[in-house]
Short mmCIF file of C-alpha atoms and ligand atoms in Angstrom, two decimals:
data_model
loop_
_atom_site.label_atom_id
_atom_site.label_comp_id
_atom_site.label_asym_id
_atom_site.label_seq_id
_atom_site.Cartn_x
_atom_site.Cartn_y
_atom_site.Cartn_z
CA MET A 1 -31.63 -66.17 91.38
CA ASP A 2 -34.12 -68.68 90.06
CA ASP A 3 -32.90 -71.56 92.24
CA THR A 4 -34.03 -69.90 95.44
CA THR A 5 -37.40 -69.16 96.95
CA LYS A 6 -37.95 -65.70 98.27
CA SER A 7 -40.59 -64.04 100.42
CA ARG A 8 -40.72 -60.44 101.56
CA ALA A 9 -42.99 -58.30 103.70
CA ALA A 10 -42.98 -54.62 104.56
CA PRO A 11 -40.72 -54.31 107.62
CA PRO A 12 -42.85 -53.83 110.74
CA ALA A 13 -41.50 -51.90 113.71
CA ALA A 14 -39.02 -53.68 115.97
CA ARG A 15 -40.56 -55.06 119.19
CA THR A 16 -38.06 -54.82 122.07
CA PRO A 17 -34.26 -54.83 122.00
CA ASP A 18 -34.41 -58.60 122.61
CA THR A 19 -37.22 -59.48 120.17
CA GLN A 20 -36.83 -58.47 116.55
CA THR A 21 -39.07 -59.11 113.54
CA VAL A 22 -38.09 -61.22 110.54
CA THR A 23 -38.37 -59.15 107.33
CA ASP A 24 -37.06 -61.46 104.60
CA VAL A 25 -36.25 -65.18 104.20
CA ARG A 26 -34.41 -66.96 101.38
CA HIS A 27 -33.88 -70.69 101.09
CA TRP A 28 -30.73 -71.42 99.11
CA SER A 29 -30.94 -75.21 99.32
CA GLU A 30 -32.44 -77.88 101.52
CA TRP A 31 -29.65 -77.21 104.05
CA LEU A 32 -28.97 -73.47 103.75
CA MET A 33 -31.01 -70.30 104.25
CA SER A 34 -30.51 -66.60 104.89
CA PHE A 35 -32.85 -64.18 106.59
CA ARG A 36 -33.07 -60.55 107.58
CA CYS A 37 -34.67 -58.94 110.63
CA THR A 38 -35.16 -55.56 112.20
CA ARG A 39 -32.18 -54.10 114.05
CA PRO A 40 -32.47 -52.61 117.54
CA ALA A 41 -31.55 -48.94 117.38
CA SER A 42 -29.19 -49.47 120.31
CA LEU A 43 -27.19 -52.28 118.63
CA ARG A 44 -23.71 -51.22 117.57
CA PHE A 45 -21.35 -53.88 116.21
CA ARG A 46 -18.17 -54.22 114.20
CA SER A 47 -18.49 -56.00 110.85
CA GLY A 48 -17.49 -59.65 111.38
CA GLU A 49 -18.82 -60.02 114.94
CA PHE A 50 -21.41 -62.53 116.16
CA VAL A 51 -24.43 -62.37 118.47
CA MET A 52 -26.78 -64.88 120.09
CA ILE A 53 -30.10 -65.33 118.32
CA GLY A 54 -32.93 -67.77 118.86
CA LEU A 55 -36.55 -68.78 119.05
CA PRO A 56 -38.81 -69.77 121.94
CA GLY A 57 -38.61 -73.48 122.83
CA ASP A 58 -41.50 -75.75 123.83
CA ASN A 59 -41.19 -74.81 127.49
CA GLY A 60 -41.09 -71.11 126.63
CA LYS A 61 -37.34 -71.01 127.35
CA PRO A 62 -35.43 -69.50 124.42
CA ILE A 63 -33.21 -71.77 122.29
CA LEU A 64 -30.23 -69.51 121.62
CA ARG A 65 -27.22 -70.06 119.33
CA ALA A 66 -24.22 -67.99 118.24
CA TYR A 67 -24.60 -66.44 114.77
CA SER A 68 -22.27 -64.23 112.78
CA ILE A 69 -23.98 -61.08 111.61
CA ALA A 70 -23.76 -61.32 107.81
CA SER A 71 -24.83 -57.73 107.16
CA PRO A 72 -22.33 -54.86 107.44
CA CYS A 73 -22.32 -52.55 110.46
CA TRP A 74 -23.98 -49.70 108.51
CA ASP A 75 -27.05 -51.72 107.40
CA GLU A 76 -30.36 -50.67 108.97
CA GLU A 77 -31.42 -54.34 109.20
CA LEU A 78 -29.52 -57.45 110.31
CA GLU A 79 -28.85 -60.41 108.02
CA PHE A 80 -27.92 -63.98 108.99
CA TYR A 81 -26.80 -66.97 106.90
CA SER A 82 -27.78 -70.31 108.39
CA ILE A 83 -27.35 -74.02 108.15
CA LYS A 84 -30.51 -76.14 108.54
CA VAL A 85 -29.48 -79.09 110.73
CA ALA A 86 -32.09 -81.86 110.30
CA ASP A 87 -32.78 -82.36 114.01
CA GLY A 88 -30.97 -79.29 115.35
CA PRO A 89 -32.78 -77.81 118.37
CA LEU A 90 -32.76 -74.28 116.88
CA THR A 91 -32.52 -74.75 113.13
CA SER A 92 -35.30 -77.37 112.89
CA ARG A 93 -37.54 -74.46 113.99
CA LEU A 94 -35.64 -71.65 112.31
CA ARG A 95 -36.11 -73.26 108.89
CA HIS A 96 -39.85 -72.48 109.11
CA ILE A 97 -39.58 -68.75 109.93
CA ARG A 98 -41.42 -66.27 107.73
CA PRO A 99 -41.49 -62.49 107.41
CA GLY A 100 -43.38 -61.04 110.37
CA ASP A 101 -42.22 -63.75 112.82
CA PRO A 102 -40.41 -62.77 116.03
CA LEU A 103 -36.70 -63.55 116.46
CA ILE A 104 -34.91 -63.36 119.81
CA LEU A 105 -31.65 -61.42 119.67
CA ARG A 106 -29.23 -60.80 122.52
CA PRO A 107 -27.58 -57.56 121.45
CA LYS A 108 -24.06 -58.25 122.79
CA PRO A 109 -21.81 -58.55 119.71
CA VAL A 110 -18.37 -60.14 120.14
CA GLY A 111 -15.75 -61.87 117.99
CA THR A 112 -12.23 -61.88 116.63
CA LEU A 113 -12.97 -61.54 112.89
CA VAL A 114 -12.76 -57.76 113.01
CA LEU A 115 -10.48 -55.38 111.12
CA ASP A 116 -9.05 -54.01 114.37
CA ALA A 117 -7.62 -57.43 115.30
CA LEU A 118 -5.19 -57.28 112.37
CA LEU A 119 -2.09 -55.16 111.84
CA PRO A 120 -2.27 -52.88 108.78
CA GLY A 121 -1.54 -54.65 105.49
CA ARG A 122 -2.11 -54.46 101.73
CA ARG A 123 -4.04 -57.67 100.94
CA LEU A 124 -6.75 -59.32 103.08
CA TRP A 125 -7.44 -63.06 102.65
CA LEU A 126 -10.89 -64.24 103.78
CA LEU A 127 -10.83 -68.04 104.07
CA ALA A 128 -14.11 -69.86 104.72
CA THR A 129 -15.84 -73.20 104.43
CA GLY A 130 -19.62 -73.60 104.51
CA THR A 131 -21.48 -71.06 106.66
CA GLY A 132 -18.09 -69.68 107.70
CA PHE A 133 -18.77 -67.28 104.82
CA ALA A 134 -21.23 -65.33 107.04
CA PRO A 135 -18.82 -62.95 108.83
CA PHE A 136 -17.15 -62.24 105.49
CA ALA A 137 -20.52 -61.34 103.96
CA SER A 138 -20.45 -58.53 106.51
CA LEU A 139 -16.83 -57.47 105.96
CA LEU A 140 -17.10 -57.60 102.14
CA ARG A 141 -19.95 -55.06 102.29
CA ASP A 142 -18.14 -52.71 104.68
CA PRO A 143 -16.33 -49.81 102.96
CA GLU A 144 -13.80 -49.77 105.79
CA THR A 145 -12.45 -53.12 104.55
CA PHE A 146 -11.52 -51.45 101.25
CA GLU A 147 -10.22 -48.34 102.98
CA ARG A 148 -7.76 -50.55 104.89
CA TYR A 149 -6.83 -53.00 102.10
CA GLU A 150 -5.96 -52.56 98.43
CA GLN A 151 -7.13 -56.08 97.60
CA VAL A 152 -9.48 -58.60 99.23
CA VAL A 153 -9.24 -62.31 98.32
CA MET A 154 -12.37 -64.33 99.16
CA MET A 155 -11.71 -68.09 99.15
CA HIS A 156 -14.84 -70.12 99.89
CA THR A 157 -14.93 -73.92 99.76
CA CYS A 158 -17.92 -76.23 100.05
CA ARG A 159 -18.62 -79.82 99.16
CA THR A 160 -21.06 -78.96 96.36
CA ALA A 161 -21.77 -76.00 94.06
CA ASP A 162 -25.23 -75.24 95.47
CA GLU A 163 -23.59 -74.47 98.84
CA LEU A 164 -21.63 -71.66 97.15
CA ALA A 165 -24.75 -69.84 95.85
CA TYR A 166 -25.22 -67.31 98.67
CA GLY A 167 -21.59 -66.23 98.54
CA ARG A 168 -21.49 -66.17 94.76
CA GLU A 169 -24.49 -63.83 94.53
CA LEU A 170 -23.22 -61.60 97.30
CA VAL A 171 -19.82 -61.14 95.65
CA ALA A 172 -21.45 -60.49 92.26
CA ASP A 173 -23.69 -57.85 93.85
CA LEU A 174 -20.75 -55.92 95.35
CA THR A 175 -20.32 -54.07 92.06
CA ARG A 176 -23.94 -52.91 92.36
CA ASP A 177 -23.63 -51.89 96.02
CA PRO A 178 -24.57 -48.19 96.09
CA LEU A 179 -22.40 -47.36 99.11
CA LEU A 180 -19.26 -49.09 97.78
CA ALA A 181 -19.83 -47.58 94.32
CA GLU A 182 -20.28 -44.09 95.75
CA ILE A 183 -17.04 -44.31 97.72
CA PHE A 184 -14.80 -46.34 95.40
CA GLY A 185 -16.44 -46.07 91.97
CA GLU A 186 -16.53 -49.01 89.55
CA GLY A 187 -13.01 -50.10 90.54
CA ILE A 188 -14.34 -52.17 93.43
CA ALA A 189 -14.69 -55.25 91.16
CA ASP A 190 -10.93 -55.25 90.47
CA ARG A 191 -10.16 -55.16 94.18
CA VAL A 192 -12.07 -58.35 95.07
CA LEU A 193 -10.61 -61.68 93.95
CA TYR A 194 -13.22 -64.41 94.43
CA TYR A 195 -11.99 -68.01 94.52
CA PRO A 196 -14.84 -70.47 95.15
CA THR A 197 -14.07 -74.20 95.06
CA THR A 198 -15.95 -77.46 95.49
CA THR A 199 -14.46 -80.65 96.88
CA ARG A 200 -17.09 -83.33 96.23
CA GLU A 201 -18.71 -82.13 93.03
CA GLN A 202 -17.03 -81.50 89.70
CA GLY A 203 -16.74 -77.76 89.01
CA PRO A 204 -14.61 -75.10 87.32
CA ARG A 205 -12.39 -74.77 90.41
CA MET A 206 -11.87 -77.55 92.89
CA GLY A 207 -9.98 -78.48 96.02
CA ARG A 208 -9.53 -77.66 99.68
CA ILE A 209 -8.30 -74.16 100.57
CA THR A 210 -5.33 -75.68 102.40
CA ASP A 211 -4.27 -77.71 99.36
CA ASN A 212 -4.76 -74.81 96.93
CA LEU A 213 -2.57 -72.60 99.11
CA THR A 214 0.21 -75.10 99.83
CA SER A 215 0.43 -76.30 96.22
CA GLY A 216 0.61 -72.69 95.01
CA LYS A 217 -2.37 -73.26 92.68
CA ALA A 218 -4.48 -70.47 94.20
CA PHE A 219 -1.64 -67.94 93.82
CA ALA A 220 -0.95 -69.02 90.23
CA ASP A 221 -4.66 -68.94 89.29
CA MET A 222 -5.10 -65.42 90.71
CA GLY A 223 -1.72 -64.08 89.57
CA LEU A 224 -0.62 -63.33 93.13
CA PRO A 225 2.72 -63.87 94.87
CA PRO A 226 2.88 -66.32 97.81
CA MET A 227 1.68 -64.89 101.13
CA ASP A 228 4.13 -62.51 102.76
CA PRO A 229 3.73 -61.45 106.40
CA ALA A 230 4.81 -57.92 105.44
CA VAL A 231 1.71 -57.31 103.31
CA ASP A 232 -0.78 -60.19 103.65
CA ARG A 233 -3.43 -60.49 106.37
CA ALA A 234 -5.99 -63.27 106.81
CA MET A 235 -9.24 -64.14 108.54
CA VAL A 236 -10.33 -67.77 108.86
CA CYS A 237 -13.79 -69.21 109.60
CA GLY A 238 -14.74 -72.87 109.30
CA SER A 239 -14.89 -76.13 111.24
CA LEU A 240 -12.34 -76.74 114.00
CA ALA A 241 -10.35 -79.13 111.76
CA PHE A 242 -10.31 -76.60 108.91
CA ASN A 243 -9.26 -73.77 111.21
CA LEU A 244 -6.38 -75.80 112.66
CA ASP A 245 -5.13 -76.87 109.25
CA VAL A 246 -5.34 -73.34 107.80
CA LYS A 247 -3.57 -71.96 110.86
CA ALA A 248 -0.64 -74.30 110.14
CA VAL A 249 -0.59 -73.21 106.48
CA LEU A 250 -0.61 -69.51 107.39
CA GLU A 251 2.12 -70.03 109.96
CA GLY A 252 4.11 -71.80 107.24
CA PHE A 253 4.00 -68.51 105.30
CA GLY A 254 5.30 -66.70 108.37
CA LEU A 255 2.02 -65.13 109.54
CA THR A 256 1.18 -65.18 113.27
CA GLU A 257 -2.22 -65.35 114.97
CA GLY A 258 -3.62 -62.21 116.56
CA ALA A 259 -6.59 -61.21 118.70
CA ASN A 260 -8.53 -58.07 119.61
CA SER A 261 -6.06 -57.39 122.40
CA ASP A 262 -3.00 -58.32 120.30
CA PRO A 263 -3.42 -57.51 116.59
CA ARG A 264 -1.17 -59.57 114.28
CA GLU A 265 -1.33 -61.09 110.77
CA PHE A 266 -4.31 -63.47 111.00
CA VAL A 267 -7.36 -64.23 113.15
CA ILE A 268 -9.57 -67.30 113.45
CA GLU A 269 -13.15 -68.03 114.55
CA LYS A 270 -15.12 -71.28 114.61
CA ALA A 271 -18.06 -71.34 112.20
CA PHE A 272 -19.78 -73.83 114.52
CA VAL A 273 -19.05 -76.15 117.41
CA GLY A 274 -19.01 -79.76 116.19
CA GLU A 275 -20.24 -82.89 117.94
CA GLY A 276 -18.13 -83.59 121.03
CA VAL A 277 -16.01 -80.44 120.59
P1 FAD B 1 -26.76 -77.58 117.23
O1 FAD B 1 -27.15 -78.50 118.33
O2 FAD B 1 -26.22 -76.25 117.63
O3 FAD B 1 -25.75 -78.28 116.26
C1 FAD B 1 -25.89 -79.65 115.91
C2 FAD B 1 -24.70 -80.07 115.08
O4 FAD B 1 -24.84 -79.55 113.77
C3 FAD B 1 -23.34 -79.56 115.58
O5 FAD B 1 -22.82 -80.39 116.57
C4 FAD B 1 -22.53 -79.55 114.33
O6 FAD B 1 -22.01 -80.84 114.07
C5 FAD B 1 -23.55 -79.22 113.24
N1 FAD B 1 -23.55 -77.78 112.88
C6 FAD B 1 -24.03 -76.76 113.63
N2 FAD B 1 -23.88 -75.58 112.99
C7 FAD B 1 -23.29 -75.88 111.82
C8 FAD B 1 -22.87 -75.06 110.73
N3 FAD B 1 -23.04 -73.73 110.72
N4 FAD B 1 -22.30 -75.67 109.67
C9 FAD B 1 -22.12 -77.02 109.67
N5 FAD B 1 -22.51 -77.84 110.67
C10 FAD B 1 -23.08 -77.26 111.74
N6 FAD B 1 -24.28 -71.30 112.22
C11 FAD B 1 -24.78 -70.77 111.10
O7 FAD B 1 -25.53 -71.45 110.40
N7 FAD B 1 -24.48 -69.50 110.70
C12 FAD B 1 -23.65 -68.70 111.42
O8 FAD B 1 -23.41 -67.55 111.05
C13 FAD B 1 -23.08 -69.24 112.62
N8 FAD B 1 -22.21 -68.50 113.35
C14 FAD B 1 -21.62 -69.08 114.46
C15 FAD B 1 -20.66 -68.34 115.16
C16 FAD B 1 -20.02 -68.92 116.26
C17 FAD B 1 -18.95 -68.13 117.00
C18 FAD B 1 -20.36 -70.24 116.68
C19 FAD B 1 -19.70 -70.89 117.87
C20 FAD B 1 -21.34 -70.94 116.02
C21 FAD B 1 -21.98 -70.37 114.88
N9 FAD B 1 -22.94 -71.08 114.17
C22 FAD B 1 -23.45 -70.55 113.01
C23 FAD B 1 -23.47 -72.38 114.63
C24 FAD B 1 -24.78 -72.12 115.41
O9 FAD B 1 -24.46 -71.55 116.66
C25 FAD B 1 -25.62 -73.41 115.63
O10 FAD B 1 -24.81 -74.48 116.00
C26 FAD B 1 -26.42 -73.80 114.40
O11 FAD B 1 -27.34 -72.77 114.10
C27 FAD B 1 -27.22 -75.11 114.60
O12 FAD B 1 -28.06 -74.95 115.72
P2 FAD B 1 -29.00 -76.15 116.17
O13 FAD B 1 -29.53 -75.83 117.52
O14 FAD B 1 -29.99 -76.43 115.11
O15 FAD B 1 -28.02 -77.40 116.26
P1 A2P B 2 -13.69 -82.24 101.86
O1 A2P B 2 -14.91 -82.48 101.04
O2 A2P B 2 -12.42 -82.62 101.17
O3 A2P B 2 -13.79 -82.84 103.25
P2 A2P B 2 -17.63 -80.00 106.05
O4 A2P B 2 -18.98 -79.99 105.40
O5 A2P B 2 -17.09 -81.36 106.39
O6 A2P B 2 -17.51 -79.02 107.20
O7 A2P B 2 -16.62 -79.45 104.94
C1 A2P B 2 -16.87 -78.24 104.26
C2 A2P B 2 -15.75 -78.02 103.26
O8 A2P B 2 -14.52 -77.84 103.97
C3 A2P B 2 -15.55 -79.21 102.36
O9 A2P B 2 -15.29 -78.73 101.06
C4 A2P B 2 -14.35 -79.91 102.97
O10 A2P B 2 -13.56 -80.63 102.03
C5 A2P B 2 -13.56 -78.76 103.52
N1 A2P B 2 -12.76 -79.17 104.66
C6 A2P B 2 -13.17 -79.94 105.70
N2 A2P B 2 -12.17 -80.14 106.59
C7 A2P B 2 -11.11 -79.49 106.09
C8 A2P B 2 -9.76 -79.33 106.54
N3 A2P B 2 -9.35 -79.88 107.68
N4 A2P B 2 -8.92 -78.60 105.78
C9 A2P B 2 -9.34 -78.06 104.61
N5 A2P B 2 -10.59 -78.17 104.13
C10 A2P B 2 -11.47 -78.88 104.85
#
């Protein structure tokens, strides 16, 4: 990618289970970045879960925030995909991190966007806006996703095209993923349907996920039948308003919401907590 800046250092040893070391940082735009860090040997997680990460504050007290782990559960490092909020307590500091810097990590992964929270099905829909792509960056790189589903549809919507760059590159790289290729061969590309759209910038595909599903445009464009609770499963990650609207759309197709303790046809997680929510 020539529209990103990239810096890399040889990964130093992890410090303690709670303090990891940044190994790689990429800035995708003024408002988006991704980074990798060492992984504590004791950390086990399911692809799609989130943890608390942070940096020391001025008073020495850590500033911690929830972050989806964007790397799959088999990866020897951890990857995160982050917003850069202009005056955000954590991200105004996080935006300056470099390889070699310490990163606080509370190794207690949780979350509902996990394969076990869904009943078996044939097609998995991953529906995200903005940084809600992060948990799906993990699931898309996990072979278990493709062991459980014949087809995975990744719908990602952002206001502008530059916000789609991280997801676009990740999906393109799936065909070069050595683990997926070893297990599934070259056929992996045919099993992922990628449907990126913008809403506030002209582009090849446009529109909100909700509108593209209810109008039938997404199904027509991808040559798929409308969602059917017998075969279709979905995971949703975006703002509260997005999640509520998608939930109504999925319920309109007859799918019901599940949880870790009660697997059903779709699961939802907030990509962030908005002002006053
Ligand atoms: P905060 O004080 O936390 O937020 C300030 C304001 O910025 C918020 O009120 C909201 O309006 C806005 N905002 C915060 N995060 C986002 C976002 N991601 N997208 C759009 N607007 C936002 N953030 C990530 O960047 N990547 C993740 O993978 C991620 N996973 C999360 C998982 C969960 C379950 C939850 C609850 C939140 C997640 N977040 C994620 C949000 C994250 O916890 C922080 O809010 C974010 O890093 C900003 O921190 P801050 O201290 O700079 O600002
Ligand atoms: P739009 O530009 O039409 O508001 P945001 O940055 O506000 O979180 O939005 C990220 C993306 O999610 C934008 O493309 C936005 O479309 C879309 N979006 C926001 N709210 C909803 C919603 N309630 N239903 C569907 N899409 C939404």
